Amino acid sequence: MRHFDLCVIGSGSGNSIIDESFDDLSVALVDKGERFGGTCLNVGCIPTKMFVHPADLASSVEHAKRVGVDLGAASADWPAIRDRVFGRIDPISEGGEEWRRSNRNVTLYREAAHFVGPKRLRIGDETITADRFVLAGGSRPYVPDYPGLDDPQVAARVHTSDDIMRLDELPASLVIIGGGFVAAEFAHVFSAFGTKVTVLQRSEVMLRKEDADIAAAFTEQLASRVHLRLKQQIVGFEMTDRDTVIVESVDAKGIHYDFECERVLVALGRIPNGDLLNLAATGVETHPDGRVKVDEYQQTTVKGIFALGDMSSAAQLKHVANHEARVVQHNLLHPRRMIAADHRFIPHAVFSDPQVASVGLTEAEAKERGKPYVTARQNYGDVAYGWAMEDTDHFVKLIADPKTKRLLGAHLLGPEATTLIQPLIQAMSFDLDVPSMARGQYWIHPALTEVVENALLGLKL
């Protein structure tokens, strides 16, 4: 039975832990994924945003008309877009795997694994042990056991974010099931490229976990571009004789609907992969939703076993996984001087049209927690660059504590929201009060950042 000093499960953020600091240790790196490098590189953040950028360009045609510019009709070359994305990403994945195999102190296993005893891992036909483990195996898309999915013809046309981007052809029609990040982004991408998109969402709004004002505005604006049906429960799928799929749903009144399409995207969230590892055999405990339990040092209920990213974090975000990986790396190297992860102000973003970016409390959360708060809402269209854009739909909403004069939350909807939010994250992270942020620096005029400045000044503190 081979023994290692360290075993890392997962080749995404977990892989980044293993640098020259571990050259004197024997390390096992385990990943059964089809492609090396984890979710973000292969099927998540990076390829999706490489699709979003051309989608933004395609959808700019209508906006251009509002400012007197005729860009003609948008036309998307799906194979060229797809090949540009994966022509860059796949070599990075392959090169990363080849480089890891060349590391003299790292043994790479590309098979499924599960625990068979305390710190004892079965990998294919081999069992290994290790002094310490890092659980960084990520997550996978959740697909309910819908009636009709057992039909191979139907199953071949039902996709998740893992494979929808590698389609051979752009579908003429697509039904997206879900109302979160993934559904919102792919609705933008495919509709911008000319696909007839229908979104079926079970709740009353898209992005229901966002601040209520953001969710309502986003829902309204997305509905102007795609066929959006709310409060829909999926009943099942059925193949037609036209080589298409019928998605059947039912609304709150019990009325049934049939939606015919060439392809279906199921975007209902992701499941932590801890359930595939038989964690109980090594004593690691999990939350009811499957996430691995960790303390502030990212250590599990078993000393010497750490976890990070989607396997343990409720915030399934790459920047969170990367932060936790740095924490775990330090704690592996300095077990007597461990540091805690900082999960105070975790931002997130939705790269759809419009963009959404958020950090901190929503107004509803501030109210539920009984916190004193004030809000300010600043429209893009009320600042000079907003005039230049002829913007009528987008805004910044801030929530602050009138006693401490600190931001409690920031929520942005509109162009460049994912960039505009960064100074607000910085202010919260470094405990900068609102008056100092608003008046203690120059704000370039007439840059779009003035919408943030004016929102800060609008807080009645």
CSV table of C-alpha atoms in Angstrom, one decimal:
chain,number,residue,atom,x,y,z
A,1,MET,CA,0.0,0.0,0.0
A,2,ARG,CA,1.6,3.2,-1.2
A,3,HIS,CA,1.9,6.1,1.3
A,4,PHE,CA,2.1,9.8,0.6
A,5,ASP,CA,2.8,12.9,2.7
A,6,LEU,CA,-0.2,14.7,1.1
A,7,CYS,CA,-3.1,13.7,-1.1
A,8,VAL,CA,-5.1,16.4,-3.0
A,9,ILE,CA,-8.4,15.3,-4.5
A,10,GLY,CA,-9.3,17.7,-7.4
A,11,SER,CA,-7.3,19.4,-10.1
A,12,GLY,CA,-8.9,22.8,-10.0
A,13,SER,CA,-8.1,25.2,-7.1
A,14,GLY,CA,-6.7,22.2,-5.2
A,15,ASN,CA,-4.1,21.8,-7.8
A,16,SER,CA,-2.8,25.3,-7.2
A,17,ILE,CA,-1.8,24.4,-3.7
A,18,ILE,CA,1.0,22.2,-4.9
A,19,ASP,CA,4.0,24.5,-5.6
A,20,GLU,CA,7.7,24.4,-5.0
A,21,SER,CA,7.0,24.6,-1.2
A,22,PHE,CA,6.0,21.0,-1.4
A,23,ASP,CA,9.0,19.7,-3.4
A,24,ASP,CA,10.3,17.7,-0.5
A,25,LEU,CA,7.0,16.0,0.1
A,26,SER,CA,5.5,13.0,-1.8
A,27,VAL,CA,2.1,14.2,-3.2
A,28,ALA,CA,-0.8,12.3,-4.8
A,29,LEU,CA,-3.1,14.3,-7.0
A,30,VAL,CA,-6.4,12.6,-7.8
A,31,ASP,CA,-8.9,13.7,-10.4
A,32,LYS,CA,-11.2,11.5,-12.4
A,33,GLY,CA,-12.6,14.4,-14.5
A,34,GLU,CA,-12.7,14.1,-18.3
A,35,ARG,CA,-10.5,17.2,-18.6
A,36,PHE,CA,-7.7,18.2,-16.2
A,37,GLY,CA,-8.0,21.6,-14.5
A,38,GLY,CA,-11.4,21.7,-12.8
A,39,THR,CA,-14.7,23.3,-13.4
A,40,CYS,CA,-13.7,26.9,-13.9
A,41,LEU,CA,-11.2,26.2,-16.6
A,42,ASN,CA,-13.1,23.6,-18.6
A,43,VAL,CA,-16.9,24.0,-18.1
A,44,GLY,CA,-17.4,27.1,-15.9
A,45,CYS,CA,-16.2,30.6,-15.5
A,46,ILE,CA,-13.6,30.9,-18.2
A,47,PRO,CA,-15.4,29.3,-21.2
A,48,THR,CA,-18.7,30.8,-20.4
A,49,LYS,CA,-17.3,34.3,-20.3
A,50,MET,CA,-15.5,33.7,-23.6
A,51,PHE,CA,-19.0,33.0,-25.0
A,52,VAL,CA,-20.5,36.0,-23.2
A,53,HIS,CA,-18.1,38.5,-24.8
A,54,PRO,CA,-19.2,37.8,-28.4
A,55,ALA,CA,-22.8,37.6,-27.2
A,56,ASP,CA,-22.4,41.1,-25.8
A,57,LEU,CA,-21.1,42.3,-29.2
A,58,ALA,CA,-24.0,40.6,-31.0
A,59,SER,CA,-26.6,42.1,-28.6
A,60,SER,CA,-25.1,45.6,-28.9
A,61,VAL,CA,-26.8,46.0,-32.3
A,62,GLU,CA,-30.1,47.1,-30.8
A,63,HIS,CA,-28.4,49.4,-28.3
A,64,ALA,CA,-26.4,51.0,-31.1
A,65,LYS,CA,-29.6,52.1,-32.8
A,66,ARG,CA,-30.5,54.2,-29.7
A,67,VAL,CA,-27.5,56.3,-30.2
A,68,GLY,CA,-27.8,56.7,-34.0
A,69,VAL,CA,-25.5,53.9,-35.1
A,70,ASP,CA,-26.6,51.1,-37.5
A,71,LEU,CA,-24.4,48.0,-37.1
A,72,GLY,CA,-26.5,46.0,-39.5
A,73,ALA,CA,-27.8,42.5,-38.6
A,74,ALA,CA,-25.8,40.5,-36.1
A,75,SER,CA,-24.7,37.1,-37.4
A,76,ALA,CA,-23.0,34.5,-35.1
A,77,ASP,CA,-20.7,31.8,-36.5
A,78,TRP,CA,-21.2,29.2,-33.7
A,79,PRO,CA,-18.4,26.8,-34.8
A,80,ALA,CA,-15.9,29.7,-35.0
A,81,ILE,CA,-17.0,31.0,-31.6
A,82,ARG,CA,-16.9,27.5,-30.0
A,83,ASP,CA,-13.5,26.6,-31.6
A,84,ARG,CA,-11.9,29.9,-30.5
A,85,VAL,CA,-13.0,29.1,-26.9
A,86,PHE,CA,-11.9,25.5,-26.7
A,87,GLY,CA,-9.0,26.0,-29.1
A,88,ARG,CA,-7.5,28.0,-26.3
A,89,ILE,CA,-8.8,26.2,-23.2
A,90,ASP,CA,-8.1,22.6,-24.2
A,91,PRO,CA,-4.4,23.1,-24.7
A,92,ILE,CA,-4.1,24.7,-21.3
A,93,SER,CA,-5.9,21.8,-19.7
A,94,GLU,CA,-3.7,19.3,-21.6
A,95,GLY,CA,-0.5,21.2,-20.9
A,96,GLY,CA,-1.4,21.4,-17.2
A,97,GLU,CA,-1.8,17.7,-17.0
A,98,GLU,CA,1.4,17.0,-18.9
A,99,TRP,CA,3.3,19.3,-16.6
A,100,ARG,CA,1.9,17.7,-13.4
A,101,ARG,CA,2.9,14.3,-14.7
A,102,SER,CA,6.5,15.6,-15.1
A,103,ASN,CA,6.7,16.6,-11.4
A,104,ARG,CA,9.1,14.2,-9.7
A,105,ASN,CA,7.3,14.4,-6.4
A,106,VAL,CA,3.7,14.3,-7.7
A,107,THR,CA,1.9,11.1,-8.7
A,108,LEU,CA,-1.2,11.9,-10.8
A,109,TYR,CA,-4.2,9.5,-10.6
A,110,ARG,CA,-6.9,10.0,-13.3
A,111,GLU,CA,-9.4,7.5,-11.8
A,112,ALA,CA,-12.4,7.7,-9.5
A,113,ALA,CA,-11.6,7.4,-5.8
A,114,HIS,CA,-13.4,6.8,-2.5
A,115,PHE,CA,-12.3,6.3,1.1
A,116,VAL,CA,-12.3,2.8,2.4
A,117,GLY,CA,-11.0,3.6,5.9
A,118,PRO,CA,-9.4,6.4,8.0
A,119,LYS,CA,-7.1,8.3,5.6
A,120,ARG,CA,-7.2,5.4,3.3
A,121,LEU,CA,-8.3,6.0,-0.3
A,122,ARG,CA,-9.1,3.5,-3.0
A,123,ILE,CA,-8.2,4.7,-6.5
A,124,GLY,CA,-9.2,2.3,-9.2
A,125,ASP,CA,-7.5,-1.0,-8.2
A,126,GLU,CA,-5.0,0.7,-5.9
A,127,THR,CA,-5.3,1.8,-2.3
A,128,ILE,CA,-3.2,4.6,-0.9
A,129,THR,CA,-2.8,6.3,2.5
A,130,ALA,CA,-1.6,9.8,3.3
A,131,ASP,CA,-0.7,11.8,6.3
A,132,ARG,CA,-2.9,14.7,5.1
A,133,PHE,CA,-5.7,15.2,2.6
A,134,VAL,CA,-7.2,18.1,0.8
A,135,LEU,CA,-10.8,17.6,-0.5
A,136,ALA,CA,-11.1,19.9,-3.5
A,137,GLY,CA,-13.2,17.7,-5.8
A,138,GLY,CA,-15.7,20.5,-6.8
A,139,SER,CA,-19.3,19.9,-7.8
A,140,ARG,CA,-21.5,18.7,-10.6
A,141,PRO,CA,-24.7,19.9,-12.2
A,142,TYR,CA,-27.9,18.8,-10.6
A,143,VAL,CA,-30.4,17.0,-13.0
A,144,PRO,CA,-33.6,15.7,-11.5
A,145,ASP,CA,-34.9,12.4,-12.5
A,146,TYR,CA,-37.5,13.8,-14.9
A,147,PRO,CA,-39.9,11.4,-16.6
A,148,GLY,CA,-38.8,10.9,-20.2
A,149,LEU,CA,-35.0,11.2,-19.5
A,150,ASP,CA,-34.7,7.4,-19.7
A,151,ASP,CA,-35.3,7.7,-23.4
A,152,PRO,CA,-31.9,7.8,-25.1
A,153,GLN,CA,-33.1,10.2,-27.8
A,154,VAL,CA,-34.4,12.6,-25.3
A,155,ALA,CA,-31.3,12.3,-23.1
A,156,ALA,CA,-29.1,13.2,-26.1
A,157,ARG,CA,-30.9,16.5,-26.4
A,158,VAL,CA,-30.9,17.4,-22.7
A,159,HIS,CA,-27.8,19.2,-21.6
A,160,THR,CA,-26.1,20.8,-18.6
A,161,SER,CA,-23.4,23.5,-18.5
A,162,ASP,CA,-20.9,20.7,-18.8
A,163,ASP,CA,-21.6,20.0,-22.4
A,164,ILE,CA,-23.9,22.7,-23.9
A,165,MET,CA,-21.0,24.9,-25.0
A,166,ARG,CA,-19.6,22.1,-27.2
A,167,LEU,CA,-22.6,21.6,-29.4
A,168,ASP,CA,-21.8,21.0,-33.1
A,169,GLU,CA,-24.4,23.4,-34.2
A,170,LEU,CA,-26.3,26.4,-32.8
A,171,PRO,CA,-29.8,25.2,-31.9
A,172,ALA,CA,-32.7,27.0,-33.5
A,173,SER,CA,-34.6,26.7,-30.2
A,174,LEU,CA,-33.6,26.1,-26.6
A,175,VAL,CA,-35.6,25.6,-23.4
A,176,ILE,CA,-33.6,26.6,-20.3
A,177,ILE,CA,-34.9,25.1,-17.0
A,178,GLY,CA,-33.9,27.3,-14.1
A,179,GLY,CA,-33.6,30.9,-12.9
A,180,GLY,CA,-30.1,31.3,-11.4
A,181,PHE,CA,-26.7,32.4,-12.6
A,182,VAL,CA,-26.3,29.6,-15.2
A,183,ALA,CA,-29.8,30.1,-16.7
A,184,ALA,CA,-29.4,33.8,-16.9
A,185,GLU,CA,-26.0,33.7,-18.6
A,186,PHE,CA,-26.9,31.1,-21.2
A,187,ALA,CA,-30.2,32.8,-21.9
A,188,HIS,CA,-28.1,35.9,-22.9
A,189,VAL,CA,-25.6,33.9,-24.9
A,190,PHE,CA,-28.0,31.8,-27.0
A,191,SER,CA,-30.6,34.5,-27.6
A,192,ALA,CA,-27.8,37.0,-28.7
A,193,PHE,CA,-26.7,34.4,-31.2
A,194,GLY,CA,-30.2,34.0,-32.7
A,195,THR,CA,-31.6,31.0,-30.9
A,196,LYS,CA,-35.2,31.2,-29.8
A,197,VAL,CA,-34.8,30.9,-26.1
A,198,THR,CA,-37.6,29.9,-23.6
A,199,VAL,CA,-36.8,30.1,-19.9
A,200,LEU,CA,-38.9,28.1,-17.4
A,201,GLN,CA,-38.5,29.2,-13.8
A,202,ARG,CA,-40.3,27.7,-10.8
A,203,SER,CA,-40.3,30.9,-8.7
A,204,GLU,CA,-41.8,34.3,-9.4
A,205,VAL,CA,-38.6,36.0,-10.5
A,206,MET,CA,-35.2,35.3,-12.0
A,207,LEU,CA,-32.2,35.5,-9.7
A,208,ARG,CA,-34.5,35.2,-6.7
A,209,LYS,CA,-31.6,35.4,-4.2
A,210,GLU,CA,-30.6,38.9,-5.3
A,211,ASP,CA,-31.9,42.0,-3.7
A,212,ALA,CA,-35.6,42.3,-4.6
A,213,ASP,CA,-35.2,45.4,-6.7
A,214,ILE,CA,-32.4,43.8,-8.7
A,215,ALA,CA,-34.3,40.6,-9.3
A,216,ALA,CA,-37.4,42.3,-10.4
A,217,ALA,CA,-35.6,44.6,-12.8
A,218,PHE,CA,-33.5,41.8,-14.2
A,219,THR,CA,-36.6,39.6,-14.7
A,220,GLU,CA,-38.4,42.4,-16.6
A,221,GLN,CA,-35.4,43.1,-18.8
A,222,LEU,CA,-34.6,39.5,-19.6
A,223,ALA,CA,-38.3,38.9,-20.5
A,224,SER,CA,-37.9,41.5,-23.3
A,225,ARG,CA,-35.3,39.3,-25.0
A,226,VAL,CA,-36.5,35.8,-24.3
A,227,HIS,CA,-39.7,33.9,-23.7
A,228,LEU,CA,-39.8,33.8,-19.9
A,229,ARG,CA,-42.4,31.7,-18.1
A,230,LEU,CA,-42.5,32.0,-14.3
A,231,LYS,CA,-44.0,29.7,-11.6
A,232,GLN,CA,-43.5,26.6,-13.8
A,233,GLN,CA,-42.9,23.1,-12.5
A,234,ILE,CA,-41.4,20.6,-15.0
A,235,VAL,CA,-43.5,17.5,-15.6
A,236,GLY,CA,-41.3,15.7,-18.0
A,237,PHE,CA,-39.9,15.3,-21.6
A,238,GLU,CA,-41.2,13.6,-24.7
A,239,MET,CA,-39.6,13.1,-28.1
A,240,THR,CA,-41.5,14.2,-31.2
A,241,ASP,CA,-41.4,12.8,-34.8
A,242,ARG,CA,-39.8,16.1,-35.8
A,243,ASP,CA,-36.6,15.3,-34.0
A,244,THR,CA,-37.4,17.8,-31.3
A,245,VAL,CA,-38.2,17.6,-27.6
A,246,ILE,CA,-41.4,18.6,-25.8
A,247,VAL,CA,-40.8,20.0,-22.3
A,248,GLU,CA,-44.1,19.8,-20.4
A,249,SER,CA,-44.7,22.1,-17.4
A,250,VAL,CA,-47.5,23.0,-15.1
A,251,ASP,CA,-48.2,26.3,-13.4
A,252,ALA,CA,-49.5,27.2,-10.0
A,253,LYS,CA,-53.1,26.9,-11.3
A,254,GLY,CA,-52.6,23.4,-12.6
A,255,ILE,CA,-52.5,24.4,-16.3
A,256,HIS,CA,-50.2,22.3,-18.4
A,257,TYR,CA,-48.0,23.7,-21.1
A,258,ASP,CA,-45.9,22.1,-23.9
A,259,PHE,CA,-42.7,23.8,-25.1
A,260,GLU,CA,-41.1,22.3,-28.2
A,261,CYS,CA,-37.4,22.8,-28.8
A,262,GLU,CA,-34.3,21.3,-30.4
A,263,ARG,CA,-32.3,21.3,-27.2
A,264,VAL,CA,-32.8,21.6,-23.4
A,265,LEU,CA,-30.5,23.1,-20.8
A,266,VAL,CA,-31.0,22.0,-17.2
A,267,ALA,CA,-29.6,24.8,-15.0
A,268,LEU,CA,-30.8,24.0,-11.5
A,269,GLY,CA,-27.6,24.4,-9.4
A,270,ARG,CA,-24.8,22.1,-8.5
A,271,ILE,CA,-24.2,19.2,-6.1
A,272,PRO,CA,-21.0,19.0,-4.0
A,273,ASN,CA,-19.0,15.9,-5.0
A,274,GLY,CA,-18.3,14.8,-1.5
A,275,ASP,CA,-21.0,12.2,-1.7
A,276,LEU,CA,-18.9,10.3,-4.3
A,277,LEU,CA,-16.0,9.9,-1.9
A,278,ASN,CA,-17.6,7.8,0.9
A,279,LEU,CA,-16.4,10.4,3.4
A,280,ALA,CA,-17.9,8.6,6.4
A,281,ALA,CA,-15.3,5.9,6.0
A,282,THR,CA,-12.6,8.4,7.0
A,283,GLY,CA,-14.8,10.2,9.6
A,284,VAL,CA,-15.4,13.4,7.7
A,285,GLU,CA,-18.8,14.9,8.5
A,286,THR,CA,-21.1,16.7,6.0
A,287,HIS,CA,-24.0,19.2,6.2
A,288,PRO,CA,-27.5,18.1,5.2
A,289,ASP,CA,-27.0,19.6,1.7
A,290,GLY,CA,-23.8,17.5,1.2
A,291,ARG,CA,-21.2,20.1,1.9
A,292,VAL,CA,-18.2,19.0,3.9
A,293,LYS,CA,-18.1,20.6,7.4
A,294,VAL,CA,-15.0,22.8,7.9
A,295,ASP,CA,-13.8,25.1,10.6
A,296,GLU,CA,-12.4,28.6,10.1
A,297,TYR,CA,-9.1,27.0,9.0
A,298,GLN,CA,-10.8,24.9,6.3
A,299,GLN,CA,-10.1,21.8,8.3
A,300,THR,CA,-12.8,19.1,8.4
A,301,THR,CA,-13.9,17.2,11.4
A,302,VAL,CA,-10.8,15.0,11.0
A,303,LYS,CA,-7.5,16.5,11.9
A,304,GLY,CA,-5.2,16.7,8.9
A,305,ILE,CA,-8.0,16.6,6.3
A,306,PHE,CA,-8.9,19.9,4.8
A,307,ALA,CA,-11.6,20.9,2.3
A,308,LEU,CA,-12.2,23.9,0.0
A,309,GLY,CA,-14.3,25.2,-2.8
A,310,ASP,CA,-17.6,23.7,-3.9
A,311,MET,CA,-17.2,20.7,-1.8
A,312,SER,CA,-17.4,22.7,1.4
A,313,SER,CA,-18.5,26.3,0.5
A,314,ALA,CA,-22.1,27.5,0.2
A,315,ALA,CA,-20.7,30.1,-2.2
A,316,GLN,CA,-19.8,28.1,-5.2
A,317,LEU,CA,-17.5,30.6,-6.7
A,318,LYS,CA,-14.0,30.3,-8.1
A,319,HIS,CA,-12.6,33.3,-6.3
A,320,VAL,CA,-13.8,31.8,-3.0
A,321,ALA,CA,-12.1,28.5,-3.9
A,322,ASN,CA,-8.9,30.3,-4.7
A,323,HIS,CA,-8.9,32.2,-1.4
A,324,GLU,CA,-9.6,29.0,0.5
A,325,ALA,CA,-6.8,27.2,-1.4
A,326,ARG,CA,-4.3,29.8,-0.3
A,327,VAL,CA,-5.5,29.4,3.3
A,328,VAL,CA,-5.2,25.6,3.1
A,329,GLN,CA,-1.8,25.9,1.5
A,330,HIS,CA,-0.6,28.1,4.4
A,331,ASN,CA,-2.1,25.8,7.0
A,332,LEU,CA,-0.5,22.7,5.5
A,333,LEU,CA,2.9,24.4,5.5
A,334,HIS,CA,2.5,26.0,9.0
A,335,PRO,CA,0.3,23.7,11.1
A,336,ARG,CA,1.2,25.5,14.3
A,337,ARG,CA,0.4,29.0,12.8
A,338,MET,CA,-2.7,28.4,10.9
A,339,ILE,CA,-4.7,31.3,9.5
A,340,ALA,CA,-8.5,31.6,9.1
A,341,ALA,CA,-10.4,32.0,5.9
A,342,ASP,CA,-12.1,35.4,5.4
A,343,HIS,CA,-15.7,35.0,4.3
A,344,ARG,CA,-17.0,38.3,5.4
A,345,PHE,CA,-17.6,40.1,2.1
A,346,ILE,CA,-18.0,37.6,-0.7
A,347,PRO,CA,-19.0,39.2,-4.0
A,348,HIS,CA,-20.7,37.5,-6.9
A,349,ALA,CA,-21.6,38.5,-10.4
A,350,VAL,CA,-23.9,37.4,-13.2
A,351,PHE,CA,-22.5,38.0,-16.7
A,352,SER,CA,-25.8,38.3,-18.5
A,353,ASP,CA,-27.5,41.2,-20.2
A,354,PRO,CA,-27.8,43.2,-18.0
A,355,GLN,CA,-24.9,42.3,-15.8
A,356,VAL,CA,-25.5,41.9,-12.1
A,357,ALA,CA,-23.0,42.3,-9.3
A,358,SER,CA,-23.6,42.1,-5.6
A,359,VAL,CA,-21.8,42.0,-2.2
A,360,GLY,CA,-23.1,42.0,1.4
A,361,LEU,CA,-26.6,42.1,2.6
A,362,THR,CA,-29.8,42.6,0.6
A,363,GLU,CA,-32.4,44.9,1.9
A,364,ALA,CA,-34.5,42.0,3.0
A,365,GLU,CA,-31.6,40.4,4.9
A,366,ALA,CA,-30.8,43.7,6.7
A,367,LYS,CA,-34.5,43.9,7.7
A,368,GLU,CA,-34.6,40.3,8.9
A,369,ARG,CA,-31.5,40.8,11.0
A,370,GLY,CA,-33.0,43.9,12.6
A,371,LYS,CA,-30.1,46.1,11.5
A,372,PRO,CA,-30.6,49.8,11.2
A,373,TYR,CA,-30.1,50.8,7.6
A,374,VAL,CA,-30.6,53.4,4.9
A,375,THR,CA,-30.7,52.8,1.2
A,376,ALA,CA,-29.8,54.9,-1.9
A,377,ARG,CA,-30.6,54.1,-5.5
A,378,GLN,CA,-28.7,55.8,-8.3
A,379,ASN,CA,-29.7,55.4,-11.9
A,380,TYR,CA,-27.1,55.1,-14.6
A,381,GLY,CA,-29.1,57.5,-16.7
A,382,ASP,CA,-28.7,60.3,-14.2
A,383,VAL,CA,-24.9,60.7,-14.6
A,384,ALA,CA,-23.1,62.1,-17.6
A,385,TYR,CA,-21.8,58.8,-19.1
A,386,GLY,CA,-25.3,57.4,-18.6
A,387,TRP,CA,-26.5,60.2,-20.8
A,388,ALA,CA,-23.9,59.2,-23.4
A,389,MET,CA,-25.3,55.6,-23.3
A,390,GLU,CA,-28.9,56.7,-23.4
A,391,ASP,CA,-29.4,54.4,-20.5
A,392,THR,CA,-32.9,54.1,-19.0
A,393,ASP,CA,-32.9,50.8,-17.2
A,394,HIS,CA,-30.0,50.3,-14.9
A,395,PHE,CA,-29.0,51.4,-11.4
A,396,VAL,CA,-26.8,51.0,-8.3
A,397,LYS,CA,-28.4,50.3,-5.0
A,398,LEU,CA,-26.5,50.7,-1.7
A,399,ILE,CA,-27.4,49.7,1.8
A,400,ALA,CA,-25.5,51.3,4.8
A,401,ASP,CA,-25.6,51.4,8.6
A,402,PRO,CA,-26.5,55.0,9.6
A,403,LYS,CA,-24.7,54.6,12.9
A,404,THR,CA,-21.3,53.2,11.7
A,405,LYS,CA,-21.6,54.8,8.3
A,406,ARG,CA,-20.3,51.6,6.8
A,407,LEU,CA,-21.7,49.8,3.8
A,408,LEU,CA,-23.8,46.7,4.5
A,409,GLY,CA,-24.5,45.8,0.9
A,410,ALA,CA,-24.0,46.9,-2.7
A,411,HIS,CA,-26.1,45.7,-5.6
A,412,LEU,CA,-25.6,46.8,-9.2
A,413,LEU,CA,-27.6,46.1,-12.4
A,414,GLY,CA,-26.2,47.3,-15.7
A,415,PRO,CA,-23.2,47.6,-18.1
A,416,GLU,CA,-19.9,47.0,-16.4
A,417,ALA,CA,-21.6,46.2,-13.1
A,418,THR,CA,-19.0,43.5,-12.5
A,419,THR,CA,-16.2,46.1,-12.6
A,420,LEU,CA,-18.0,49.0,-11.0
A,421,ILE,CA,-18.6,47.0,-7.8
A,422,GLN,CA,-14.9,46.5,-7.0
A,423,PRO,CA,-14.3,49.8,-5.1
A,424,LEU,CA,-17.3,49.0,-3.0
A,425,ILE,CA,-16.0,45.6,-2.1
A,426,GLN,CA,-12.7,47.2,-1.2
A,427,ALA,CA,-14.4,49.7,1.0
A,428,MET,CA,-16.2,47.0,2.9
A,429,SER,CA,-13.2,44.7,3.2
A,430,PHE,CA,-10.9,47.5,4.5
A,431,ASP,CA,-13.5,49.1,6.8
A,432,LEU,CA,-13.7,52.4,4.9
A,433,ASP,CA,-16.7,54.6,5.9
A,434,VAL,CA,-19.0,56.0,3.2
A,435,PRO,CA,-18.2,59.7,3.7
A,436,SER,CA,-14.5,59.0,3.3
A,437,MET,CA,-15.0,56.8,0.2
A,438,ALA,CA,-17.3,59.4,-1.4
A,439,ARG,CA,-15.3,62.5,-0.7
A,440,GLY,CA,-11.8,61.3,0.1
A,441,GLN,CA,-10.8,60.6,-3.5
A,442,TYR,CA,-11.2,62.0,-7.0
A,443,TRP,CA,-13.9,60.4,-9.2
A,444,ILE,CA,-13.0,60.8,-12.9
A,445,HIS,CA,-15.6,62.9,-14.7
A,446,PRO,CA,-17.5,61.9,-16.8
A,447,ALA,CA,-16.6,58.2,-16.2
A,448,LEU,CA,-19.4,55.7,-15.5
A,449,THR,CA,-17.9,55.3,-12.0
A,450,GLU,CA,-19.8,58.5,-11.1
A,451,VAL,CA,-22.9,56.4,-10.7
A,452,VAL,CA,-21.1,54.8,-7.7
A,453,GLU,CA,-20.0,58.1,-6.4
A,454,ASN,CA,-23.5,59.6,-6.6
A,455,ALA,CA,-25.0,56.5,-5.0
A,456,LEU,CA,-22.6,56.9,-2.0
A,457,LEU,CA,-23.6,60.6,-1.7
A,458,GLY,CA,-27.2,59.6,-1.8
A,459,LEU,CA,-27.0,57.7,1.4
A,460,LYS,CA,-28.6,59.8,4.2
A,461,LEU,CA,-26.0,59.2,6.9
